Short mmCIF file of C-alpha atoms in Angstrom, two decimals:
data_model
loop_
_atom_site.label_atom_id
_atom_site.label_comp_id
_atom_site.label_asym_id
_atom_site.label_seq_id
_atom_site.Cartn_x
_atom_site.Cartn_y
_atom_site.Cartn_z
CA MET A 1270 -62.36 -81.92 14.77
CA SER A 1271 -62.73 -78.69 16.75
CA SER A 1272 -60.35 -75.78 16.26
CA ASP A 1273 -59.15 -76.17 19.85
CA ARG A 1274 -58.15 -79.77 19.20
CA VAL A 1275 -56.42 -78.78 15.98
CA ASP A 1276 -54.45 -76.09 17.82
CA ARG A 1277 -53.54 -78.55 20.54
CA LEU A 1278 -52.38 -81.11 18.00
CA LEU A 1279 -50.30 -78.44 16.28
CA ASP A 1280 -48.71 -77.46 19.59
CA LEU A 1281 -47.82 -81.09 20.34
CA CYS A 1282 -46.28 -81.48 16.88
CA LEU A 1283 -44.23 -78.32 17.32
CA ILE A 1284 -43.03 -79.39 20.77
CA PHE A 1285 -41.89 -82.69 19.30
CA LEU A 1286 -40.24 -80.87 16.40
CA SER A 1287 -38.42 -78.47 18.74
CA LYS A 1288 -36.90 -81.41 20.59
CA ASN A 1289 -35.79 -83.09 17.40
CA ILE A 1290 -34.97 -80.02 15.33
CA SER A 1291 -31.51 -81.20 14.27
CA GLU A 1292 -33.07 -84.14 12.43
CA CYS A 1293 -35.75 -82.10 10.66
CA LEU A 1294 -34.00 -78.92 9.51
CA HIS A 1295 -34.91 -79.43 5.85
CA GLU A 1296 -38.60 -79.89 6.67
CA VAL A 1297 -38.64 -76.84 8.95
CA LYS A 1298 -37.73 -74.60 6.02
CA MET A 1299 -41.10 -75.34 4.37
CA ILE A 1300 -43.25 -74.44 7.39
CA PRO A 1301 -45.42 -71.28 6.96
CA SER A 1302 -44.16 -68.19 8.78
CA GLU A 1303 -47.17 -68.10 11.14
CA VAL A 1304 -46.40 -71.62 12.31
CA LYS A 1305 -42.69 -70.84 12.50
CA ASP A 1306 -43.50 -68.06 14.96
CA LYS A 1307 -45.04 -70.63 17.30
CA LEU A 1308 -42.08 -72.96 16.82
CA ILE A 1309 -39.64 -70.14 17.62
CA LYS A 1310 -41.48 -69.36 20.86
CA ILE A 1311 -41.33 -73.00 21.92
CA MET A 1312 -37.62 -73.27 21.05
CA ILE A 1313 -36.88 -70.08 22.94
CA TRP A 1314 -38.82 -71.35 25.95
CA ASN A 1315 -36.88 -74.62 26.11
CA GLY A 1316 -33.58 -73.04 25.05
CA THR A 1317 -33.04 -75.12 21.91
CA LEU A 1318 -32.67 -72.21 19.49
CA ASN A 1319 -28.94 -71.81 18.73
CA ASP A 1320 -26.32 -70.84 16.16
CA GLN A 1321 -26.77 -74.09 14.25
CA ASN A 1322 -30.54 -74.02 13.71
CA ILE A 1323 -31.64 -70.39 13.87
CA SER A 1324 -31.32 -69.84 10.12
CA GLN A 1325 -33.86 -72.62 9.48
CA VAL A 1326 -36.63 -71.21 11.68
CA ILE A 1327 -36.41 -67.44 11.20
CA HIS A 1328 -38.25 -65.79 8.31
CA SER A 1329 -38.47 -62.40 6.62
CA ARG A 1330 -41.69 -61.39 8.44
CA LEU A 1331 -40.28 -61.99 11.93
CA GLN A 1332 -40.84 -58.98 14.21
CA MET A 1333 -39.76 -60.08 17.70
CA LEU A 1334 -36.89 -62.30 18.84
CA ASN A 1335 -36.13 -62.91 22.50
CA LEU A 1336 -32.93 -64.97 22.75
CA GLN A 1337 -32.32 -64.36 26.44
CA ASN A 1338 -32.60 -68.05 27.34
CA CYS A 1339 -30.74 -69.35 24.29
CA ASN A 1340 -27.12 -70.36 23.81
CA ILE A 1341 -26.22 -68.07 20.92
CA SER A 1342 -23.26 -66.02 19.73
CA ASP A 1343 -22.43 -63.46 17.05
CA GLU A 1344 -22.90 -66.26 14.51
CA ALA A 1345 -26.65 -66.35 15.21
CA LEU A 1346 -26.92 -62.58 14.77
CA ARG A 1347 -25.16 -62.74 11.42
CA GLN A 1348 -27.93 -65.02 10.16
CA LEU A 1349 -30.66 -62.40 10.69
CA GLY A 1350 -29.84 -60.56 7.49
CA ASN A 1351 -33.25 -61.28 5.95
CA CYS A 1352 -35.24 -60.05 8.97
CA LYS A 1353 -35.83 -56.53 7.71
CA GLN A 1354 -39.08 -56.21 9.70
CA LEU A 1355 -37.53 -57.16 13.05
CA LYS A 1356 -38.59 -54.60 15.66
CA MET A 1357 -37.38 -56.16 18.92
CA ILE A 1358 -34.36 -58.26 19.83
CA ASN A 1359 -33.20 -59.40 23.26
CA VAL A 1360 -29.81 -61.09 23.58
CA GLY A 1361 -29.22 -60.09 27.21
CA PHE A 1362 -28.53 -62.41 30.12
CA ARG A 1363 -30.46 -62.71 33.39
CA SER A 1364 -27.33 -63.33 35.48
CA GLY A 1365 -23.61 -63.57 34.92
CA GLU A 1366 -22.17 -62.31 31.64
CA ARG A 1367 -22.82 -63.19 28.03
CA VAL A 1368 -19.37 -63.01 26.43
CA SER A 1369 -20.38 -64.71 23.17
CA ILE A 1370 -22.10 -61.56 21.88
CA THR A 1371 -19.66 -58.85 20.79
CA SER A 1372 -19.76 -55.56 18.94
CA ALA A 1373 -19.29 -57.45 15.67
CA GLY A 1374 -22.63 -59.22 16.13
CA ILE A 1375 -24.40 -56.02 17.12
CA ILE A 1376 -23.00 -54.19 14.10
CA SER A 1377 -24.32 -57.01 11.94
CA ILE A 1378 -27.91 -56.78 13.20
CA ALA A 1379 -27.83 -52.98 13.18
CA SER A 1380 -27.04 -52.98 9.46
CA SER A 1381 -29.41 -55.86 8.63
CA CYS A 1382 -32.40 -54.86 10.77
CA PRO A 1383 -32.97 -51.11 10.41
CA SER A 1384 -36.56 -51.35 11.72
CA LEU A 1385 -35.44 -52.22 15.25
CA LYS A 1386 -37.24 -50.21 17.93
CA GLU A 1387 -36.24 -52.20 21.01
CA VAL A 1388 -32.76 -53.62 21.69
CA TYR A 1389 -31.86 -55.42 24.91
CA LEU A 1390 -28.17 -56.20 25.49
CA GLU A 1391 -27.97 -56.41 29.28
CA ARG A 1392 -24.83 -58.15 30.61
CA CYS A 1393 -23.23 -58.46 27.15
CA SER A 1394 -19.82 -57.47 28.48
CA ASN A 1395 -18.04 -57.71 25.12
CA VAL A 1396 -20.27 -55.14 23.45
CA LEU A 1397 -18.33 -51.90 23.11
CA ASP A 1398 -19.23 -48.35 22.09
CA GLU A 1399 -18.82 -49.19 18.39
CA GLY A 1400 -21.75 -51.59 18.59
CA ILE A 1401 -24.03 -48.95 20.07
CA LEU A 1402 -22.80 -46.44 17.49
CA ALA A 1403 -23.97 -48.81 14.75
CA ILE A 1404 -27.41 -49.13 16.37
CA ALA A 1405 -27.74 -45.37 16.78
CA ARG A 1406 -26.78 -44.68 13.17
CA ASN A 1407 -28.74 -47.46 11.47
CA CYS A 1408 -31.84 -48.00 13.63
CA LYS A 1409 -33.47 -44.62 13.22
CA HIS A 1410 -36.67 -45.58 15.04
CA LEU A 1411 -34.98 -46.86 18.19
CA GLN A 1412 -37.20 -46.31 21.24
CA ILE A 1413 -35.82 -48.62 23.94
CA LEU A 1414 -32.18 -49.55 24.57
CA ASN A 1415 -30.88 -51.62 27.47
CA ILE A 1416 -27.08 -51.75 27.76
CA GLY A 1417 -27.10 -52.18 31.53
CA ARG A 1418 -24.11 -54.06 32.92
CA CYS A 1419 -22.34 -53.93 29.57
CA SER A 1420 -19.25 -53.19 31.59
CA ASN A 1421 -17.09 -51.82 28.77
CA ILE A 1422 -19.55 -49.18 27.56
CA THR A 1423 -18.24 -45.62 27.90
CA ASP A 1424 -19.30 -42.10 26.95
CA GLY A 1425 -18.91 -42.84 23.24
CA ALA A 1426 -22.12 -44.87 23.25
CA LEU A 1427 -24.11 -42.06 24.87
CA TYR A 1428 -22.67 -39.48 22.49
CA ALA A 1429 -23.85 -41.60 19.56
CA LEU A 1430 -27.36 -41.91 20.98
CA GLY A 1431 -27.56 -38.20 21.71
CA GLN A 1432 -26.60 -37.40 18.14
CA ASN A 1433 -28.82 -39.91 16.32
CA SER A 1434 -31.69 -41.41 18.35
CA CYS A 1435 -34.42 -38.80 18.24
CA PHE A 1436 -37.20 -41.27 19.18
CA LEU A 1437 -35.43 -42.81 22.18
CA GLN A 1438 -37.83 -43.10 25.12
CA SER A 1439 -36.11 -45.48 27.53
CA VAL A 1440 -32.39 -46.02 28.07
CA LYS A 1441 -30.59 -48.16 30.61
CA PHE A 1442 -26.82 -47.92 31.04
CA SER A 1443 -26.49 -49.13 34.63
CA ALA A 1444 -23.09 -50.35 35.85
CA THR A 1445 -21.15 -48.99 32.88
CA LYS A 1446 -18.11 -46.71 32.64
CA VAL A 1447 -19.98 -43.59 31.53
CA THR A 1448 -19.26 -40.17 33.03
CA ASP A 1449 -21.13 -36.90 33.41
CA ASP A 1450 -19.94 -35.82 29.95
CA GLY A 1451 -21.65 -38.77 28.28
CA VAL A 1452 -24.90 -38.36 30.21
CA THR A 1453 -25.03 -34.66 29.42
CA ALA A 1454 -24.40 -35.32 25.72
CA LEU A 1455 -27.20 -37.89 25.70
CA VAL A 1456 -29.93 -35.91 27.47
CA SER A 1457 -29.13 -32.62 25.75
CA GLY A 1458 -29.13 -34.28 22.32
CA VAL A 1459 -31.88 -35.10 19.85
CA CYS A 1460 -33.72 -37.38 22.31
CA SER A 1461 -34.12 -34.79 25.07
CA GLN A 1462 -37.81 -34.27 24.33
CA SER A 1463 -38.63 -37.97 23.94
CA LEU A 1464 -36.81 -39.55 26.91
CA LYS A 1465 -39.19 -40.83 29.57
CA GLU A 1466 -37.07 -43.39 31.39
CA VAL A 1467 -33.40 -43.17 32.44
CA TYR A 1468 -31.70 -46.00 34.36
CA MET A 1469 -28.15 -45.09 35.41
CA ASP A 1470 -27.74 -46.90 38.74
CA ARG A 1471 -24.42 -48.38 39.85
CA CYS A 1472 -22.37 -46.00 37.70
CA VAL A 1473 -19.37 -45.20 39.87
CA ASN A 1474 -18.19 -42.22 37.77
CA LEU A 1475 -21.42 -40.21 37.81
CA THR A 1476 -21.89 -37.14 40.01
CA ASP A 1477 -24.66 -34.67 40.79
CA GLY A 1478 -23.98 -33.10 37.40
CA SER A 1479 -25.57 -36.07 35.64
CA VAL A 1480 -28.67 -35.94 37.82
CA GLU A 1481 -29.10 -32.23 37.18
CA ALA A 1482 -28.57 -32.67 33.44
CA VAL A 1483 -31.28 -35.32 33.23
CA LEU A 1484 -33.74 -33.25 35.27
CA ASN A 1485 -33.07 -30.08 33.29
CA CYS A 1486 -33.17 -31.59 29.81
CA CYS A 1487 -35.92 -34.25 29.91
CA PRO A 1488 -39.36 -32.68 30.50
CA LYS A 1489 -41.24 -35.96 29.90
CA LEU A 1490 -39.21 -37.97 32.42
CA HIS A 1491 -41.26 -40.21 34.70
CA ILE A 1492 -38.83 -42.98 35.66
CA PHE A 1493 -35.39 -42.03 36.98
CA ILE A 1494 -33.15 -44.65 38.58
CA PHE A 1495 -29.72 -43.68 39.94
CA HIS A 1496 -29.12 -45.61 43.16
CA GLU A 1497 -25.66 -46.89 44.17
CA CYS A 1498 -23.79 -44.07 42.47
CA PRO A 1499 -21.27 -43.24 45.22
CA LEU A 1500 -20.31 -39.76 43.95
CA ILE A 1501 -23.88 -38.43 44.02
CA THR A 1502 -24.57 -36.24 47.06
CA GLU A 1503 -27.26 -34.29 48.89
CA ARG A 1504 -27.15 -31.75 46.06
CA SER A 1505 -29.09 -34.16 43.84
CA ARG A 1506 -31.85 -34.53 46.42
CA GLU A 1507 -32.30 -30.77 46.41
CA ALA A 1508 -32.44 -30.74 42.61
CA LEU A 1509 -35.24 -33.31 42.77
CA TYR A 1510 -37.69 -31.13 44.71
CA PRO A 1511 -39.26 -29.32 41.69
CA PHE A 1512 -39.37 -32.63 39.84
CA LEU A 1513 -41.27 -34.33 42.66
CA ARG A 1514 -43.78 -31.50 42.90
CA SER A 1515 -44.74 -31.95 39.25
CA ASN A 1516 -46.54 -35.25 40.06
CA GLN A 1517 -45.29 -36.82 36.84
CA ILE A 1518 -42.92 -39.23 38.58
CA LYS A 1519 -43.80 -42.93 38.55
CA GLN A 1520 -40.55 -44.41 39.85
CA LEU A 1521 -37.51 -42.84 41.47
CA THR A 1522 -34.61 -44.46 43.35
CA TRP A 1523 -31.35 -43.10 44.71
CA THR A 1524 -28.96 -43.90 47.52
CA VAL A 1525 -28.06 -41.55 50.37
CA TYR A 1526 -24.40 -41.84 51.33
#
């Protein structure tokens, strides 16, 4: 039998298994990690990975976990304690709010998965500053953080990142409660020389001071998003002129009021 047919047969078996996972949890435990990775992708695709079965399919060599389409809560995150090599996790939502993920769950993965480089928490409205503080303190190699539309995030989260995340390259805190003080603390902190992307659109408390702080402190910046910030004025457009002349910009958006 050709390798293509073997792979196809394996895929069909895994699809069947993913649809009947509750009846085969004991057998799943014995599957090799390489095959489990394929099973996880299938379960994520069809949304069958959840709090009840996630412990059976994850393994210690797992490096990426995208749970965006899955019905999970803090309970699922607490079961990732053995995933020391995990480098990326996405528990964000595409629309609406994910209220089942809280700071408690984020603190759990931050302490269990110190190798995390990419963390996506968009629309997790019950994640507070304390969750981001745990990520900043424990995940020393953090490069990408998305806390956009985490509506209860305030300056405390940005202070923590500015003090701890020296490898941070991309940060999104759109539609949060942050102010100029938090943005300034972030971009003037240990990540000032590494930040390349800043997304701070729809932040109603930000003023021209935040725009100027980002432009003055982040020499490697090439994506800067700050549209729909109603307190930002013509002063920011003037501050952008030297930045635009540098030809390093790849994406820039702002709103003229």
